[in-house]
Amino acid sequence: MPRFRGTSIGKVENHHGIANTDVFGMPRSRNVNVAKTKRSTSSDIISRFVQQCWLLLFFRLPALYHSRMLQIAVNSGIDTTDLHLMSTTFSALWRHELPPSPLKFQSNNVAISPRLIHFKASWEVLVDDLLQEWKMFNLISALVQTSGPVLLSLDSQAGSDPIIKFGVLLSFVCAGISLLAGSFCVLQFGSMRKMPKATEWIREAHKSNQLVWWNCWILLAMPATWLAWSVILLLATMMSYTWRSTPQNDFSSVSARTVLSLQITVSAVLAFGVLCVGALALTLCLQFGDSVDQKFVYRVLNNREDPPKEDTDNPAVQLEQPKGSLHDFPVLSSHSQEQLPTASMSSRHAPFPTTKLMDTNSISPLSSKLPRYVQHQTQRFSPWSSFATDLQRAFQNPSSPSAEDDAFACVKRWNDQVFERNGLEAILCMEFPIESELDEGIYSVYVMDLAQARDDGRERLADIYGPLPPSLRKICLIDAMSPSVSRKRGHPLGLILEREPAPTPQGLNVTKTSGPAVESQNSPVIPLPLERPRIQASQTAQSTNRPIAVTHSTSQQRNRSYSSPQVAAGSRNTTSADSRARTKRTDSSRKTRRR
């Protein structure tokens, strides 16, 4: 059968593989070569003409399905390494709701590129769209099948016209074949959501050498193609009924040879349709059926015994394997082919302060500033290099609108699946340097030790996350929701660590105002200066060794300040003796002023 092959027309050599030149380098006689070239060109033109005619019978719908399938692979950006990973990874690994394994970092982690996650979502959407289309085609085919007999029942003479009768029969047969093909596609294509079968479809889409007469794209276009021919034949039959059903015409004037040709046509179309449905069923069952799953299991087992040696640059996301799989084996990271540790690096390590990993100004990891514990664990903790590579990809285009959301999703995913199990936590922050005049910051990622954080909520954020670096004016901790969602909802980006103002001199502690005294302290949760409830003049001052400025206001607008801590300002709950003593002191002071 002819295949899609490019015709190479160029330098022609003889059967010995020697160029057609003489000993002096001059070209030999090219009459025979020119004739061969002309014959190959003419055969190529004829072959392409036949191919285009065959595709026109399908209304070029196979090319449409091929482009839809290929566009998913192009948009997701997957490569051959990703296809190999899809074909050697159990589909259960693509589910995030699996319970974690009791043995951390042993037979439980597989490096999955974010491109594969995007491809999986796009592939599932495509499968759902195809199923919905085929269901709609089945409904239309059923309606077309009921329209043909109705057309014959409109007039008693219409059934005796061979053209109308066989046109209705052809439309009925095409609609029935479309219904059969669509039903079989709906039944079989529901299992195509699995990633191994998706890999087979993508590989078929990238093949440049395919059969012209039968391939996967003709298979996908069969329900729509047969339905289109059914509708066209039904419309042609309606036009024939419109122009031939007149009282003057006699339908019996058609010759017997014409009737025989129409009968042969209907039988041939029916046989061809049955052949196409059979080819569709065999292709879906053999090429994309249970045999694909069996080959996939064998590939997974062989990949466990002989892992691939190639190293890729794909970012990795740690997903979990289901418990109780066939063989527990240590899965290798896509960035480091060393075996992951069996024991967990949970909380048995020396505590270290919160340390900066990278920011948008320095895309490369600041490994020299990392804790010594983390530097020593680089060889054992293989996902660490994958996390650094993932961050580099997220921070590669900081001006992109989705860069901050990608970085937030990357940090959150790694915290949930890797870091929290090992006593670590990565924090996405926005830094505001001191020298920056505008309120614009840069994104950065810090690594902290969970053992240093308190769960009781009584310490300040500065005590939990460490002191603010001297070069920063403030830093925002983004750990609740993505920055884009926070801006849409009008919420702040996160908790803020701001540099505390310098302490004021003690001489400024005593103030004289017409209002109450103000004293501030740090909040137990948010490290920003918050105000305590103001001390009213009617409240009793606590006994202390330092003077408290208390201001009195009388009706004569006379102000007097007392420095004694034992004197109560404006107290109303006094005894009668105290009232008389206070009255005597007031009278004596008035006499003194009069003198």
XYZ file of C-alpha atoms in Angstrom:
595
model
C 0.000 0.000 0.000
C 1.246 3.543 -0.604
C 2.569 5.408 2.393
C 3.309 9.022 3.212
C 6.894 9.208 2.007
C 8.888 12.064 0.655
C 10.268 11.611 -2.847
C 13.991 12.312 -2.932
C 14.942 13.870 -6.254
C 18.552 14.951 -6.464
C 21.881 13.372 -7.152
C 21.469 10.037 -8.934
C 24.039 7.285 -8.506
C 24.491 3.989 -10.261
C 23.861 0.591 -8.727
C 27.439 0.518 -7.366
C 26.930 3.711 -5.412
C 29.424 5.651 -7.577
C 28.653 9.144 -8.785
C 27.908 9.473 -12.464
C 31.120 11.296 -13.446
C 34.054 10.206 -15.543
C 37.699 10.047 -14.513
C 38.155 13.708 -15.395
C 35.312 14.776 -13.164
C 33.012 15.557 -16.076
C 29.393 14.362 -15.858
C 28.526 11.179 -17.637
C 25.568 10.727 -19.921
C 22.411 11.601 -17.939
C 19.764 10.485 -20.428
C 18.844 7.393 -18.416
C 18.922 9.306 -15.125
C 16.676 12.026 -16.491
C 14.190 9.399 -17.658
C 14.178 7.773 -14.232
C 13.677 11.148 -12.586
C 10.746 11.902 -14.872
C 9.144 8.545 -14.116
C 9.591 9.037 -10.357
C 8.154 12.534 -10.581
C 5.108 11.396 -12.528
C 4.481 8.470 -10.178
C 4.802 10.801 -7.223
C 2.256 13.180 -8.717
C -0.180 10.346 -9.400
C 0.288 8.975 -5.895
C -0.364 12.353 -4.314
C -3.425 12.871 -6.501
C -4.872 9.538 -5.393
C -4.096 10.373 -1.771
C -5.866 13.719 -1.976
C -8.908 12.141 -3.631
C -9.064 9.550 -0.876
C -8.846 12.230 1.795
C -11.567 14.231 0.055
C -13.884 11.241 0.428
C -13.452 11.780 4.174
C -13.873 15.569 3.767
C -10.293 15.945 5.076
C -11.543 15.260 8.585
C -8.583 12.947 9.391
C -6.235 15.920 9.027
C -8.406 17.850 11.490
C -8.199 15.114 14.119
C -4.473 14.735 13.521
C -3.883 18.448 14.081
C -5.966 18.415 17.269
C -3.962 15.517 18.650
C -0.634 17.025 17.666
C -1.503 20.469 19.031
C -1.818 19.090 22.557
C 1.716 17.720 22.470
C 3.058 20.967 21.032
C 1.300 23.202 23.561
C 2.383 21.127 26.556
C 5.990 21.028 25.349
C 6.625 17.360 26.092
C 9.585 15.561 24.538
C 10.752 11.990 24.091
C 11.930 11.797 27.697
C 8.476 12.729 28.932
C 6.921 10.136 26.640
C 9.277 7.508 28.042
C 8.305 8.524 31.574
C 4.605 8.271 30.738
C 5.094 4.826 29.260
C 7.026 3.552 32.314
C 4.957 5.038 35.155
C 1.780 3.585 36.599
C -1.301 5.706 36.058
C -1.991 5.660 39.798
C 0.997 7.972 40.264
C -0.956 10.767 38.579
C -3.455 10.930 41.454
C -2.618 13.305 44.275
C -5.002 11.839 46.840
C -2.974 8.672 47.466
C -1.916 8.044 51.080
C 1.802 8.469 51.804
C 4.025 5.471 52.192
C 5.312 4.652 55.711
C 8.870 4.424 54.337
C 9.707 7.878 53.115
C 11.850 8.252 50.021
C 11.710 4.523 49.347
C 9.707 3.150 46.408
C 7.407 6.110 46.828
C 8.606 9.003 44.672
C 8.761 9.498 40.920
C 10.038 12.647 39.246
C 7.209 14.066 37.121
C 7.628 17.145 34.973
C 5.005 19.920 35.259
C 4.667 19.665 31.495
C 3.281 16.176 31.964
C 0.683 17.484 34.397
C -0.379 20.066 31.817
C -0.418 17.409 29.102
C -2.530 15.082 31.250
C -5.132 17.787 31.841
C -5.235 18.719 28.137
C -5.460 15.079 27.097
C -8.396 14.409 29.393
C -10.183 17.466 28.003
C -9.609 16.204 24.448
C -10.942 12.737 25.290
C -14.049 14.259 26.871
C -14.598 16.458 23.815
C -14.303 13.495 21.452
C -16.764 11.461 23.484
C -19.255 14.324 23.493
C -18.875 14.759 19.722
C -19.480 11.085 19.026
C -22.529 11.018 21.258
C -23.915 13.981 19.352
C -23.171 12.233 16.027
C -25.037 9.154 17.224
C -28.071 11.254 18.062
C -28.044 12.911 14.640
C -27.603 9.537 12.916
C -30.653 8.181 14.696
C -32.664 11.197 13.545
C -31.497 10.750 9.942
C -32.497 7.088 9.991
C -36.020 8.021 10.993
C -36.226 10.752 8.331
C -35.805 8.384 5.361
C -38.927 6.251 5.923
C -40.911 9.402 6.610
C -39.884 10.729 3.189
C -41.056 7.533 1.489
C -44.376 7.616 3.299
C -45.229 11.125 2.081
C -46.308 9.873 -1.333
C -47.335 6.408 -2.430
C -45.563 6.884 -5.765
C -42.245 7.891 -4.140
C -41.624 4.306 -3.056
C -41.850 3.128 -6.629
C -39.175 5.536 -7.873
C -35.844 3.655 -7.836
C -33.742 6.825 -7.455
C -35.674 8.061 -4.422
C -35.949 4.623 -2.884
C -32.268 3.744 -3.243
C -31.219 7.242 -2.194
C -33.139 6.777 1.042
C -31.595 3.337 1.466
C -28.075 4.715 0.955
C -28.715 7.467 3.490
C -30.116 4.904 5.914
C -27.062 2.650 5.496
C -24.585 5.518 5.981
C -26.415 6.692 9.094
C -26.406 3.155 10.468
C -22.653 2.778 9.877
C -22.052 6.141 11.542
C -24.147 4.996 14.490
C -22.181 1.749 14.790
C -18.796 3.456 14.486
C -19.719 6.189 16.956
C -21.070 3.714 19.485
C -17.934 1.591 19.290
C -15.712 4.668 19.657
C -17.651 5.792 22.726
C -17.306 2.346 24.293
C -13.593 1.928 23.575
C -12.309 5.486 23.825
C -13.315 5.935 27.448
C -10.205 3.988 28.478
C -7.920 6.240 26.436
C -7.486 8.593 29.392
C -4.625 6.399 30.612
C -1.213 7.887 30.040
C 0.320 4.805 28.341
C -2.392 4.902 25.679
C -2.000 8.658 25.374
C 1.680 8.017 24.685
C 0.781 5.690 21.820
C -1.517 8.304 20.292
C 1.144 11.022 20.518
C 3.717 8.735 18.928
C 1.289 8.017 16.108
C 0.794 11.757 15.655
C 4.549 12.293 15.258
C 5.002 9.530 12.699
C 5.791 10.809 9.215
C 5.359 7.435 7.493
C 1.758 6.262 7.778
C -0.624 4.294 5.616
C -2.770 6.461 3.420
C -5.713 4.098 3.170
C -6.017 3.372 6.854
C -4.574 5.093 9.924
C -5.649 6.330 13.330
C -6.994 9.625 12.030
C -9.307 7.965 9.509
C -10.507 5.855 12.418
C -11.367 8.927 14.477
C -13.082 10.612 11.526
C -15.300 7.672 10.580
C -18.430 8.603 12.610
C -18.422 12.168 11.309
C -17.624 11.108 7.726
C -20.413 8.536 7.440
C -22.857 10.928 9.059
C -21.906 13.639 6.563
C -22.498 11.288 3.621
C -25.809 10.215 5.126
C -27.000 13.803 5.375
C -25.794 14.580 1.836
C -27.615 11.566 0.384
C -30.767 12.438 2.297
C -30.704 15.986 0.915
C -30.091 14.658 -2.612
C -33.031 12.286 -2.234
C -35.241 15.142 -1.102
C -34.251 17.159 -4.197
C -34.953 14.129 -6.398
C -38.357 13.707 -4.811
C -39.056 17.409 -5.324
C -38.287 17.413 -9.054
C -39.442 13.906 -10.042
C -42.672 13.517 -8.117
C -44.986 15.185 -10.655
C -48.284 13.798 -12.006
C -46.914 13.723 -15.569
C -43.838 11.603 -14.761
C -43.971 7.841 -14.714
C -41.510 6.350 -12.251
C -41.581 2.997 -13.978
C -39.711 4.424 -16.983
C -36.325 3.607 -15.387
C -34.557 0.755 -17.125
C -33.728 -2.537 -15.460
C -29.996 -1.895 -15.921
C -30.299 1.307 -13.880
C -32.158 -0.491 -11.115
C -29.469 -3.189 -11.023
C -26.710 -0.603 -10.783
C -28.496 1.087 -7.902
C -28.886 -2.216 -6.100
C -25.197 -3.003 -6.545
C -24.293 0.470 -5.261
C -26.316 0.053 -2.083
C -24.825 -3.384 -1.455
C -21.278 -2.151 -2.091
C -21.696 0.805 0.250
C -23.066 -1.462 2.944
C -20.185 -3.910 2.528
C -17.629 -1.101 2.578
C -19.188 0.357 5.712
C -19.134 -2.986 7.485
C -15.479 -3.382 6.481
C -14.643 0.054 7.903
C -16.422 -0.683 11.176
C -14.545 -3.979 11.437
C -11.223 -2.247 10.802
C -12.111 0.348 13.426
C -12.900 -2.321 15.991
C -9.716 -4.271 15.280
C -7.535 -1.166 15.444
C -8.965 0.021 18.749
C -8.792 -3.447 20.272
C -5.377 -4.511 19.006
C -3.402 -1.281 18.804
C -4.989 0.646 21.676
C -6.655 -2.114 23.698
C -5.613 -4.336 26.574
C -2.397 -5.275 24.825
C -1.157 -1.732 25.428
C -1.714 -2.157 29.161
C 0.119 -5.485 29.204
C 3.085 -4.068 27.302
C 3.066 -1.117 29.665
C 3.369 -3.367 32.719
C 6.290 -5.199 31.126
C 7.997 -1.887 30.340
C 7.558 -0.724 33.937
C 9.073 -3.921 35.304
C 11.970 -3.768 32.863
C 12.521 -0.102 33.660
C 12.771 -0.955 37.352
C 15.491 -3.494 36.682
C 17.343 -1.425 34.068
C 16.693 2.298 34.677
C 17.522 4.724 31.867
C 21.011 6.210 31.950
C 20.173 9.513 30.330
C 19.973 12.647 32.412
C 17.338 15.234 31.615
C 16.716 18.852 32.481
C 13.057 18.452 33.217
C 11.845 19.960 36.499
C 10.541 17.399 38.941
C 7.520 17.172 41.167
C 7.454 14.407 43.733
C 4.343 12.281 43.397
C 3.563 9.236 45.452
C 3.192 5.643 44.434
C 0.324 3.541 45.761
C 1.026 1.305 48.694
C 1.293 -2.383 48.070
C 2.479 -2.223 44.466
C 3.952 -5.243 42.755
C 7.599 -4.438 43.461
C 8.911 -1.768 45.795
C 11.951 -0.173 44.280
C 13.875 3.095 44.788
C 12.834 5.512 42.051
C 15.507 7.804 40.712
C 15.223 11.536 40.402
C 15.336 13.045 36.954
C 18.222 15.268 38.017
C 20.309 12.784 39.953
C 20.560 9.104 39.189
C 21.709 8.229 42.707
C 19.578 6.054 44.910
C 17.387 7.983 47.293
C 17.922 7.342 51.018
C 15.858 4.707 52.738
C 15.649 6.508 56.073
C 13.905 9.805 56.462
C 15.833 12.949 57.265
C 12.972 14.072 59.463
C 13.985 15.936 62.625
C 17.345 14.464 63.652
C 19.556 17.254 62.478
C 21.165 20.295 63.963
C 18.849 23.299 63.866
C 19.823 26.095 61.534
C 18.507 29.636 61.101
C 16.275 30.705 58.269
C 18.477 31.029 55.181
C 17.938 32.537 51.766
C 17.995 30.136 48.819
C 17.578 32.383 45.771
C 15.795 35.456 44.454
C 14.894 36.961 41.112
C 18.143 38.955 40.983
C 20.266 35.825 41.431
C 18.677 32.976 39.510
C 21.403 30.503 40.453
C 21.032 28.980 43.937
C 22.983 30.702 46.692
C 24.560 27.434 47.800
C 27.396 29.186 49.604
C 24.912 30.740 52.020
C 22.912 27.594 52.662
C 23.152 25.863 56.035
C 25.986 23.429 56.396
C 23.487 20.656 57.052
C 21.746 21.286 53.761
C 25.051 21.485 51.873
C 26.160 18.110 53.241
C 22.819 16.513 52.407
C 22.950 17.474 48.736
C 24.226 14.040 47.711
C 21.757 12.140 49.876
C 18.761 14.372 49.387
C 18.372 14.016 45.610
C 15.146 16.071 45.306
C 17.059 19.134 46.513
C 18.653 19.703 43.110
C 15.276 19.166 41.445
C 13.732 21.835 43.643
C 16.497 24.278 42.742
C 15.966 23.590 39.039
C 12.207 24.020 39.422
C 12.721 27.405 41.072
C 15.123 28.487 38.358
C 12.462 27.778 35.747
C 9.836 29.665 37.756
C 12.104 32.708 38.245
C 13.468 32.637 34.714
C 10.959 35.242 33.516
C 10.134 37.364 36.591
C 8.239 39.910 34.466
C 5.748 37.277 33.310
C 2.257 37.628 34.857
C 2.222 33.968 35.850
C 5.778 33.832 37.222
C 4.760 34.623 40.799
C 1.921 32.088 40.753
C 4.234 29.444 39.287
C 6.792 30.070 42.016
C 4.095 29.940 44.711
C 2.705 26.668 43.339
C 6.195 25.187 43.114
C 7.057 26.069 46.721
C 3.708 24.842 48.053
C 3.930 21.568 46.158
C 7.414 20.842 47.422
C 6.471 21.725 51.001
C 3.467 19.406 50.979
C 5.160 16.443 49.369
C 8.829 16.588 50.349
C 10.065 19.231 52.766
C 7.570 18.986 55.629
C 8.324 15.290 56.037
C 11.976 16.132 56.609
C 11.612 18.999 59.057
C 12.144 21.717 56.442
C 9.970 24.398 54.919
C 10.467 26.673 51.937
C 8.878 30.121 52.091
C 8.128 32.400 49.140
C 8.780 36.006 50.168
C 8.817 39.483 48.703
C 11.769 41.592 49.844
C 11.786 45.385 50.072
C 15.353 46.769 50.259
C 16.142 49.798 52.352
C 17.478 51.847 49.441
C 14.345 51.341 47.343
C 12.228 54.470 47.291
C 9.141 52.937 45.737
C 7.175 50.174 47.374
C 8.427 47.571 44.917
C 10.048 44.330 45.967
C 11.661 41.254 44.515
C 10.602 37.653 45.012
C 12.857 35.311 46.955
C 12.744 31.872 48.579
C 13.954 31.105 52.094
C 14.541 27.742 53.755
C 13.782 27.338 57.442
C 13.923 24.607 60.047
C 10.502 23.605 61.325
C 12.040 22.755 64.698
C 12.672 26.471 65.200
C 9.020 27.395 64.693
C 6.580 27.415 67.587
C 3.106 26.057 67.268
C 1.597 27.846 70.269
C 1.357 31.173 68.458
C 2.774 33.178 71.374
C 6.010 34.224 69.770
C 6.489 36.904 67.215
C 7.139 36.152 63.581
C 10.629 37.513 64.054
C 11.244 34.853 66.705
C 9.907 32.115 64.426
C 11.444 33.099 61.103
C 14.511 34.844 62.459
C 15.536 38.503 62.503
C 15.082 40.721 59.492
C 18.224 40.963 57.324
C 19.978 44.320 57.732
C 19.676 45.177 54.027
C 15.873 44.938 53.984
C 13.262 47.422 55.072
C 10.543 44.795 55.285
C 9.711 41.339 53.957
C 6.331 39.797 53.097
C 5.780 36.072 53.718
C 3.506 34.645 50.993
C 2.209 31.333 52.305
C -1.602 31.550 52.412
C -2.715 31.963 48.786
C -1.235 32.800 45.413
C -0.412 36.475 44.717
C -2.909 36.781 41.861
C -5.776 35.456 44.013
C -4.797 37.802 46.846
C -4.897 40.812 44.537
C -8.245 39.811 43.031
C -9.815 39.455 46.471
C -8.205 42.607 47.821
C -6.273 40.742 50.509
C -2.672 41.462 51.521
C -0.037 39.193 50.050
C 0.846 37.731 53.441
C 2.349 38.400 56.843
C 4.835 41.254 56.982
C 8.070 41.444 58.916
C 8.960 45.120 59.143
C 12.000 46.705 60.672
C 11.105 48.074 64.101
C 11.722 51.790 64.636
C 14.682 52.837 66.740
C 13.866 53.180 70.463
C 13.176 56.756 71.621
C 15.158 58.382 74.474
C 13.849 57.995 77.991
C 13.309 61.742 78.284
C 10.578 61.506 75.695
C 8.646 58.893 77.651
C 6.927 61.559 79.756
C 4.566 63.612 77.668
C 2.054 66.233 78.555
C -0.999 66.174 76.395
C -4.643 66.768 76.855
C -5.335 63.123 76.004
C -4.337 59.861 77.612
C -0.851 58.425 77.741
C 0.174 56.049 74.932
C 2.349 52.996 75.311
C 3.125 50.484 72.553
C 4.378 46.997 72.571
C 4.915 44.218 70.048
C 2.014 41.950 69.271
C 2.460 38.327 70.337
C 1.698 37.153 66.784
C 2.294 39.954 64.257
C 5.664 41.697 64.644
C 4.307 45.192 64.114
C 3.986 47.855 66.849
C 0.447 47.715 68.189
C -1.060 50.129 70.707
C -2.243 49.050 74.104
C -5.495 50.428 75.527
C -4.886 54.002 76.547
C -4.740 54.809 80.257
C -7.616 57.096 81.127
C -7.341 59.791 83.737
C -10.017 58.062 85.802
C -7.978 54.865 86.106
C -5.707 54.186 89.041
C -2.035 54.291 88.238
C -0.011 51.251 89.170
C 2.695 51.590 91.753
C 6.060 51.950 90.084
C 9.350 53.625 90.742
C 9.240 55.829 87.639
C 7.137 58.990 87.484
C 3.857 58.887 85.569
C 2.623 62.062 83.977
C -1.028 62.558 84.891
C -2.871 65.577 83.573
C -5.886 67.125 85.318
C -8.355 69.446 83.708
C -10.602 71.701 85.848
C -13.419 74.004 84.892
C -11.068 76.999 85.227
C -8.747 75.401 82.602
C -5.993 75.012 85.220
C -3.549 72.188 84.546
C -1.358 70.599 87.199
C 0.907 67.554 87.035
C 1.793 65.383 89.999
C 4.855 63.169 90.031
C 3.925 61.082 93.018
C 2.823 57.588 92.012
C 0.598 57.236 95.061
C -1.707 60.123 94.070
C -4.874 59.040 92.265
C -6.050 61.405 89.570
C -9.771 62.242 89.594
C -10.683 59.328 91.877
C -14.350 59.271 92.850
C -14.339 56.269 95.233
C -12.879 58.035 98.305
C -14.040 58.135 101.935
C -15.570 61.133 103.658
C -12.393 61.730 105.712
C -10.333 61.888 102.549
C -12.858 64.328 101.099
C -12.614 66.585 104.157
C -8.810 66.457 104.106
C -8.771 67.312 100.426
C -11.179 70.210 101.041
C -8.943 71.605 103.815
C -5.884 71.415 101.556
C -7.779 73.197 98.812
C -8.940 75.980 101.170
C -5.421 76.476 102.527
C -4.018 76.697 99.021
C -6.625 79.302 98.064
C -5.760 81.423 101.150
C -2.084 81.200 100.278
C -2.747 82.444 96.738
C -4.923 85.315 98.046
C -2.143 86.473 100.414
